[in-house]
Short mmCIF file of C-alpha atoms in Angstrom, two decimals:
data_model
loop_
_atom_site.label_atom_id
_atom_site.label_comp_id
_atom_site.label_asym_id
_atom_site.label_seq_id
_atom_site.Cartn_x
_atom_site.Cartn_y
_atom_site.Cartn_z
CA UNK J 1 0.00 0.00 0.00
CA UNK J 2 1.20 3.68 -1.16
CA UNK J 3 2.14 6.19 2.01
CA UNK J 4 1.87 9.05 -0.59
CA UNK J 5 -0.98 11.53 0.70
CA UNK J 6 -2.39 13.83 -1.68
CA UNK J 7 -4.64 16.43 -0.50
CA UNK J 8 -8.63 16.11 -1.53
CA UNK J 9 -8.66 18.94 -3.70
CA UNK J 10 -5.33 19.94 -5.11
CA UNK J 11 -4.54 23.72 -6.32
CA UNK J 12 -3.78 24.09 -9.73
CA UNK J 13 -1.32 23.21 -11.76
CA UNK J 14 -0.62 26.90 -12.29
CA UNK J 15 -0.81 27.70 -8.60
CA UNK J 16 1.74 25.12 -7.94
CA UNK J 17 4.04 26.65 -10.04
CA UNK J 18 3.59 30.01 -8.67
CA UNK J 19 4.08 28.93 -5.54
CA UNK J 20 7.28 27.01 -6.46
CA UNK J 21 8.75 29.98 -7.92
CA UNK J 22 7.91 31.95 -5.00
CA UNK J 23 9.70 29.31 -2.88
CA UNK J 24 13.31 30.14 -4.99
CA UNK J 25 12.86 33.89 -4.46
CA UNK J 26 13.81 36.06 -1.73
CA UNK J 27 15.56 35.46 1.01
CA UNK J 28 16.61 32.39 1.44
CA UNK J 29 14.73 29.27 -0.12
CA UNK J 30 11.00 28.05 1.56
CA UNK J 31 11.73 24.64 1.70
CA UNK J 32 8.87 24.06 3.99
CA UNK J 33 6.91 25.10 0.78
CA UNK J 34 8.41 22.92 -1.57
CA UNK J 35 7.38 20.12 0.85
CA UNK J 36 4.33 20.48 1.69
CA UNK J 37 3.82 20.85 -2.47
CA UNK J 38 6.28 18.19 -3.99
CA UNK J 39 5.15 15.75 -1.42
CA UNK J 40 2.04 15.58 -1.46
CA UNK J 41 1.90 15.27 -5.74
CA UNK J 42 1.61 11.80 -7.91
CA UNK J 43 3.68 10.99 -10.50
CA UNK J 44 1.60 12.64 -13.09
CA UNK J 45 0.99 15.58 -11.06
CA UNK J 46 4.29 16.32 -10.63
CA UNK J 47 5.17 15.76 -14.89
CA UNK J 48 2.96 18.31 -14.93
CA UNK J 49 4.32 20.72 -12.58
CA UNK J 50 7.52 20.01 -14.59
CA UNK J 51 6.27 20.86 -18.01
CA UNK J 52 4.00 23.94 -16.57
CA UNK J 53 6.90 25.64 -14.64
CA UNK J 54 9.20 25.18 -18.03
CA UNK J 55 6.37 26.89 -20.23
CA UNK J 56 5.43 29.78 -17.21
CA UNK J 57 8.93 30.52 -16.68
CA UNK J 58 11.76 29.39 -18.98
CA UNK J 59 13.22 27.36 -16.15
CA UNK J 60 13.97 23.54 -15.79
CA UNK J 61 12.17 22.93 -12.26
CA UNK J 62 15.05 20.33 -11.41
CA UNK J 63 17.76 22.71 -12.63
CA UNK J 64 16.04 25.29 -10.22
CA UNK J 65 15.98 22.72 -7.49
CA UNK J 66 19.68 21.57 -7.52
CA UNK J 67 20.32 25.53 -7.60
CA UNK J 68 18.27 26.05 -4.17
CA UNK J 69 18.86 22.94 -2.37
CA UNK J 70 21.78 21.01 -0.68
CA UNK J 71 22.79 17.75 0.14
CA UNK J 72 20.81 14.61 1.13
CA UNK J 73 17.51 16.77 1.00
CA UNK J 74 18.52 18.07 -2.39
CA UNK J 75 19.15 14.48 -3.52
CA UNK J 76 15.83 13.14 -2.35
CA UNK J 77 13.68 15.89 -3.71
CA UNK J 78 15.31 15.91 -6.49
CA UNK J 79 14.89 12.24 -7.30
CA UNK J 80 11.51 12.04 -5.93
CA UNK J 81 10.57 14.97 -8.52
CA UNK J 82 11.39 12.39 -11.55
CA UNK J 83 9.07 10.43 -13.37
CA UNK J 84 9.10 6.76 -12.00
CA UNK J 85 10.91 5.94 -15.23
CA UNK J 86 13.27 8.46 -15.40
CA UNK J 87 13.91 7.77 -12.06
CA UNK J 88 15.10 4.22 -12.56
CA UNK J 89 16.99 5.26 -15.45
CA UNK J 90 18.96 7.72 -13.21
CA UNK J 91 19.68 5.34 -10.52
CA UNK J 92 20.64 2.63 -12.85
CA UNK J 93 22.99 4.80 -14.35
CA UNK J 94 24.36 5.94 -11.01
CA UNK J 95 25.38 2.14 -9.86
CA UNK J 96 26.65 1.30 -13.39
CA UNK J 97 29.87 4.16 -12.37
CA UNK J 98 30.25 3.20 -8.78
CA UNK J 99 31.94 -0.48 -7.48
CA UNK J 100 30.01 -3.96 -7.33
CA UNK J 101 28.12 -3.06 -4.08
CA UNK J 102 26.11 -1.07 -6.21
CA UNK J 103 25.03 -4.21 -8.32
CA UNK J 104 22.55 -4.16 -5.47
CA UNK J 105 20.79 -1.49 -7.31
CA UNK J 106 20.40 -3.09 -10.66
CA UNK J 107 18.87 -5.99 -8.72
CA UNK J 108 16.61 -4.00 -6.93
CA UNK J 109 15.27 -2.26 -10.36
CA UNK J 110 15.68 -5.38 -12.58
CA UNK J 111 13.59 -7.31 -9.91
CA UNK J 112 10.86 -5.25 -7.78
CA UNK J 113 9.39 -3.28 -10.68
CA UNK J 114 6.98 -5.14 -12.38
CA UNK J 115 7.43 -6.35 -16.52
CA UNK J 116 6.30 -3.12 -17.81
CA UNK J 117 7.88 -0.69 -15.31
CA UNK J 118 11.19 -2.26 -16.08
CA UNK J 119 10.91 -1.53 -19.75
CA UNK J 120 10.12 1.69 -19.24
CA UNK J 121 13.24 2.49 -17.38
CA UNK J 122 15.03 0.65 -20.09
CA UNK J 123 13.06 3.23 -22.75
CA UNK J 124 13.99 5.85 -20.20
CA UNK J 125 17.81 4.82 -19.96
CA UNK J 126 17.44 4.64 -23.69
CA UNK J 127 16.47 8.32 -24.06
CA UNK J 128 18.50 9.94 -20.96
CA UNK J 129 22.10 7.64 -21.73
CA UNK J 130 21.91 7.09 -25.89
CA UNK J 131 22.80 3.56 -25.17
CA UNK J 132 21.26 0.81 -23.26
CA UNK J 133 20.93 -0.44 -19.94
CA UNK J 134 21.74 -3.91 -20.91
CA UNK J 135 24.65 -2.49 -23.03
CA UNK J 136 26.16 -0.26 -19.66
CA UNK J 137 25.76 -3.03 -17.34
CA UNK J 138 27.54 -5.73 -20.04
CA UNK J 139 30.72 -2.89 -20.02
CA UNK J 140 30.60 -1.95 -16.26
CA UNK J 141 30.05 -5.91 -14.82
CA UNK J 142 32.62 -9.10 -15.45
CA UNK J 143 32.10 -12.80 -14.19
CA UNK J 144 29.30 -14.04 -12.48
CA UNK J 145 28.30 -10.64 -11.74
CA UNK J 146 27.89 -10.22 -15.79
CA UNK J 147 26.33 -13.34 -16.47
CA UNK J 148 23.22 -12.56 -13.70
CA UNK J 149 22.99 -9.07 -14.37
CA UNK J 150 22.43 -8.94 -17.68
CA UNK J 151 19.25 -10.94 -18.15
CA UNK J 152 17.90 -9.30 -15.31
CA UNK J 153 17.59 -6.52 -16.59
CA UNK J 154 16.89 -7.32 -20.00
CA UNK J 155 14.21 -9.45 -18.63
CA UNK J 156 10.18 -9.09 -19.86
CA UNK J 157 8.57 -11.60 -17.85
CA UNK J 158 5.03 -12.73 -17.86
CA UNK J 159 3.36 -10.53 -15.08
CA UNK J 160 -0.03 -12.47 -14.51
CA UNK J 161 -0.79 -14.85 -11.68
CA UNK J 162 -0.77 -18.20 -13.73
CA UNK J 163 1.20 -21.21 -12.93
CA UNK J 164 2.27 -24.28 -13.98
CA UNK J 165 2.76 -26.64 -11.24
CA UNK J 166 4.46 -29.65 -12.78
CA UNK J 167 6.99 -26.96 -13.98
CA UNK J 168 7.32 -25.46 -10.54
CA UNK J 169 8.28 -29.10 -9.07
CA UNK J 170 10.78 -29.70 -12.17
CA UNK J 171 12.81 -26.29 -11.67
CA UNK J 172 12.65 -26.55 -7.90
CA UNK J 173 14.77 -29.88 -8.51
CA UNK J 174 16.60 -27.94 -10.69
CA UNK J 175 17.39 -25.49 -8.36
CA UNK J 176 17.98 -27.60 -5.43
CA UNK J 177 20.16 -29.80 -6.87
CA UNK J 178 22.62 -26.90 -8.46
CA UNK J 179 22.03 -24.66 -4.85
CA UNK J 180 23.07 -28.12 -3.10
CA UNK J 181 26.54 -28.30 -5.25
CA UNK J 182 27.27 -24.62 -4.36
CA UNK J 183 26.99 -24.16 -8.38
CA UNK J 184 25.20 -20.51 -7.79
CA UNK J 185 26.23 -19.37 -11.16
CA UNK J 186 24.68 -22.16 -13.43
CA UNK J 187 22.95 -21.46 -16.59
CA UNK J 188 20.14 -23.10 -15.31
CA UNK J 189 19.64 -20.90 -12.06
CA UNK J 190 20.17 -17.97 -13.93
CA UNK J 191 17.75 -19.10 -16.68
CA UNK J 192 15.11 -19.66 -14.25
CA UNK J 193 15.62 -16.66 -11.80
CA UNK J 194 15.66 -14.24 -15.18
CA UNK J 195 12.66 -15.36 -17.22
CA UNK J 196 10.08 -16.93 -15.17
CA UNK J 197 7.36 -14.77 -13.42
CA UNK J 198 6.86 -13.76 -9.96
CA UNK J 199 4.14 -16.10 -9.49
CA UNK J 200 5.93 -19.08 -11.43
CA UNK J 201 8.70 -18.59 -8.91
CA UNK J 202 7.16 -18.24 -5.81
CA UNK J 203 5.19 -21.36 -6.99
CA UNK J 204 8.66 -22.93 -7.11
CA UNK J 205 10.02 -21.77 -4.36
CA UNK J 206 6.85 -22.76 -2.13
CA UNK J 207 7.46 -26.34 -3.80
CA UNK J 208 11.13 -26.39 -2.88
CA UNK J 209 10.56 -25.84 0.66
CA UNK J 210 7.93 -28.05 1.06
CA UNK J 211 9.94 -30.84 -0.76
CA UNK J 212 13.23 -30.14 0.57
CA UNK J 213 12.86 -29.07 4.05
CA UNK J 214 14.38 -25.52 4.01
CA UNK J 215 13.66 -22.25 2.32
CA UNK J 216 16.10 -21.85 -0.34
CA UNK J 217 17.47 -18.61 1.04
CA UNK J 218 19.00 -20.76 3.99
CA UNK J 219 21.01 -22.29 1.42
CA UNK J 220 22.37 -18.96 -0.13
CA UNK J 221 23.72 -17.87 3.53
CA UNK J 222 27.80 -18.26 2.43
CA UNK J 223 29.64 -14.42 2.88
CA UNK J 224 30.37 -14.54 -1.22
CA UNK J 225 29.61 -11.52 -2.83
CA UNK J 226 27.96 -13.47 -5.79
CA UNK J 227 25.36 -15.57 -3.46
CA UNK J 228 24.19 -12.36 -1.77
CA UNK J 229 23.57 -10.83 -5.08
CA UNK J 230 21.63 -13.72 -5.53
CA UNK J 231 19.81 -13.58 -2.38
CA UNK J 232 18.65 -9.99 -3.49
CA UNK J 233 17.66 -11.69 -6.90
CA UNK J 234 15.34 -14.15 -5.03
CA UNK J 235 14.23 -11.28 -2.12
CA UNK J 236 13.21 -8.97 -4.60
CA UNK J 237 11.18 -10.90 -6.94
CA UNK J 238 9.62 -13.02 -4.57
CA UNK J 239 9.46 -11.15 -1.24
CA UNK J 240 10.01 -7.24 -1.87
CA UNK J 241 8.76 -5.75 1.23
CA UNK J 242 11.18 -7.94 2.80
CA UNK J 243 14.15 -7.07 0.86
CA UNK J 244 12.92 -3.36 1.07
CA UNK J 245 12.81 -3.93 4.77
CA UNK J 246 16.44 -5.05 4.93
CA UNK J 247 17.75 -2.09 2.67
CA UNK J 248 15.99 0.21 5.52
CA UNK J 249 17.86 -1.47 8.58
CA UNK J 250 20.85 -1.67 7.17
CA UNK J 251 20.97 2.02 6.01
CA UNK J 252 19.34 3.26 9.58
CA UNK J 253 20.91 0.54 11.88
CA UNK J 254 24.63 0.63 10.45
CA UNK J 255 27.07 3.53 12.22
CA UNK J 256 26.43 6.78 10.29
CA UNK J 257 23.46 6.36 8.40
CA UNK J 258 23.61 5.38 4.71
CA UNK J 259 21.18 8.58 2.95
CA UNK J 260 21.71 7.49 -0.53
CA UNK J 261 19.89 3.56 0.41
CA UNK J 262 17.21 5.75 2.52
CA UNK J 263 17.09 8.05 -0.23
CA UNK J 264 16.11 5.61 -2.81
CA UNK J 265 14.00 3.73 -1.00
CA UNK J 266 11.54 6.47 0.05
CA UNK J 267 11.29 7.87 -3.24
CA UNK J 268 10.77 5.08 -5.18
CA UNK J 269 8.13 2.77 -2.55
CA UNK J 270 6.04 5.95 -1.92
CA UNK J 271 3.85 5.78 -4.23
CA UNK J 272 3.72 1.75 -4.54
CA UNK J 273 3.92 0.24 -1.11
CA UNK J 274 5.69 1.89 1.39
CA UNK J 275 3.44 1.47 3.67
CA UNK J 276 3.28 -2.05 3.68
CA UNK J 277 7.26 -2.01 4.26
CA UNK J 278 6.71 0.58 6.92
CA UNK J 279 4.73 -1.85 8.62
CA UNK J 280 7.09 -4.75 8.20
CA UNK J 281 9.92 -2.54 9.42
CA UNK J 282 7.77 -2.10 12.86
CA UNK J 283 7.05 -5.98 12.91
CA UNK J 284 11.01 -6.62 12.57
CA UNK J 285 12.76 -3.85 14.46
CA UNK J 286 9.45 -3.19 17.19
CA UNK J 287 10.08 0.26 16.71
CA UNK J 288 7.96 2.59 13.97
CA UNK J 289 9.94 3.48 10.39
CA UNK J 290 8.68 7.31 11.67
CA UNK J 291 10.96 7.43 14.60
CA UNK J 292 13.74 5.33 13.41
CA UNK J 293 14.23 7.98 10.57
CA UNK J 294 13.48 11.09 13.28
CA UNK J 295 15.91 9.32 15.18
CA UNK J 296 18.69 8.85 12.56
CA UNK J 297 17.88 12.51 10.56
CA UNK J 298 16.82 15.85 11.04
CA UNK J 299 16.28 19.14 9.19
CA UNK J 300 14.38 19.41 5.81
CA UNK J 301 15.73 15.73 4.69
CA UNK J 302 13.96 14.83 7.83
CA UNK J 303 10.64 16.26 7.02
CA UNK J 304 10.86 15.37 3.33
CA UNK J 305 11.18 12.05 4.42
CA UNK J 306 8.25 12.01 6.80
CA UNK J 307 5.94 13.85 4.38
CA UNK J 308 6.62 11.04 1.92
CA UNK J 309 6.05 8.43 4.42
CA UNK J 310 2.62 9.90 5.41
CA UNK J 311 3.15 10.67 8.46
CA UNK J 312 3.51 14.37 8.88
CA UNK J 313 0.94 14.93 11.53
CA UNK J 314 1.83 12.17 14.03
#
């Protein structure tokens, strides 16, 4: 469930705009303003503002924005401010440059957006990169790293809720019997993580436990960088309020809070089912996702985040 909150009757597009400008004006920048009206704005609303504010004023909003703002809140309003698509397409872009820890990314995208969303940040990466995602991550990745990445993200899977049981039992074999020879890399695991859909592979997954004893993510518990990668892979198509809930601790819980995880998270669950992970976050750490990020933030990136969680008035 979405934690987005967008007021009953919304000004106009024009209004918004006007009251954006006056934000950047003056003395000093009204970031409480640009809160209380970037937060509270769906996707298409804020396209709109976008394309409004260009035609009112000559001005790229974002351009504007990275003028008047600094650091992690700058970042987050910023990338909350993109279209969904372009969104991905920017934070795709940003792991391709930065070390393997960042294949975590590309896994997140590749696997908790559903079929369509993750061609559209391919058409997006397309337009914003004049290359393609699959071609970056092919340059940027070697090894095993490569050989997962790659069809993950070039991936179009079936997104509807049909199964094939007899195929479920076959590839949990499959999967069992590679997992059990630590052979994590195996054409066949990859073929079957890549291509099947979410509901094909729970339906596996379910079947392996039952017929094997042990969830198959008790089996992908060695330190290697590859398996945890792997791990995500499975977490993220399968279980992605649970992976989303892990991103969160480690980003809050770890010494010095990581803002760019946080960051990503926030914007890109708001308006899908951040909620839901809020809640699982409670469940796990006893302890609301409100006051963990009060606790580990403050200023504008602080209320940014809260207004995006829902939560402003508690």
């Amino acid at each position: 469930m979405a934690s987005l909150t967008v007021p009953a009757e919304v000004p106009s597009v024009a209004e918004d705009c006007e009251q954006l400008r006056s934000a950047f004006k003056g003395w000093g920048t009204n970031e409480k303003l640009i809160i209380s009206i970037l937060a509270h704005r769906n996707a298409a609303q804020r396209k709109l503002i976008r394309q409004t504010y260009a035609e009112t004023f000559g001005e790229d909003l974002l351009k504007e924005l990275d003028r008047e703002l600094t650091h992690d809140f700058e970042k987050l309003v910023l990338i909350w401010t993109l279209d969904p698509s372009e969104r991905d397409a920017y934070l795709a872009k940003e792991a391709t440059k930065r070390w393997t820890k960042s294949n975590f990314v590309l896994v997140e995208i590749a696997c908790t957006r559903s079929p369509k969303e993750l061609v559209l940040a391919r058409e997006a990466y397309h337009a914003r990169n004049k290359k393609s995602l699959e071609e970056d991550v092919a340059y940027h990745t070697t090894g095993d790293h490569r050989k997962l990445l790659v069809p993950l993200v070039s991936s179009y899977r079936y997104g509807g809720d049909e199964v094939d049981l007899r195929l479920a039992k076959a590839e949990s074999k499959v999967l069992h019997e590679k997992i059990s020879n630590k052979a994590y890399s195996d054409d066949e695991v990859i073929r079957i993580l890549a291509t099947r859909s979410k509901a094909q592979l729970n339906a596996t997954l379910n079947h392996y436990k039952d017929e094997y004893g042990e969830d198959i993510l008790k089996q992908l518990e060695d330190e290697d960088e590859f398996v945890a990668l792997l791990r995500a892979t499975i977490k993220g198509l399968v279980y992605p309020e649970h992976y989303f809930v892990e991103v969160l601790r480690d980003a809050i819980n770890r010494r010095g809070t990581e803002e760019d995880h946080l960051t990503r998270v926030i914007a890109t669950r708001a308006e899908v089912d951040l909620k839901t992970i809020a809640n699982e976050y409670q469940k796990r750490d006893s302890i609301p996702l409100r006051r963990a990020i009060a606790k580990d933030t403050g200023g504008d990136y602080e209320n940014m985040l809260v207004a995006l969680l829902g939560q402003e008035e508690e």
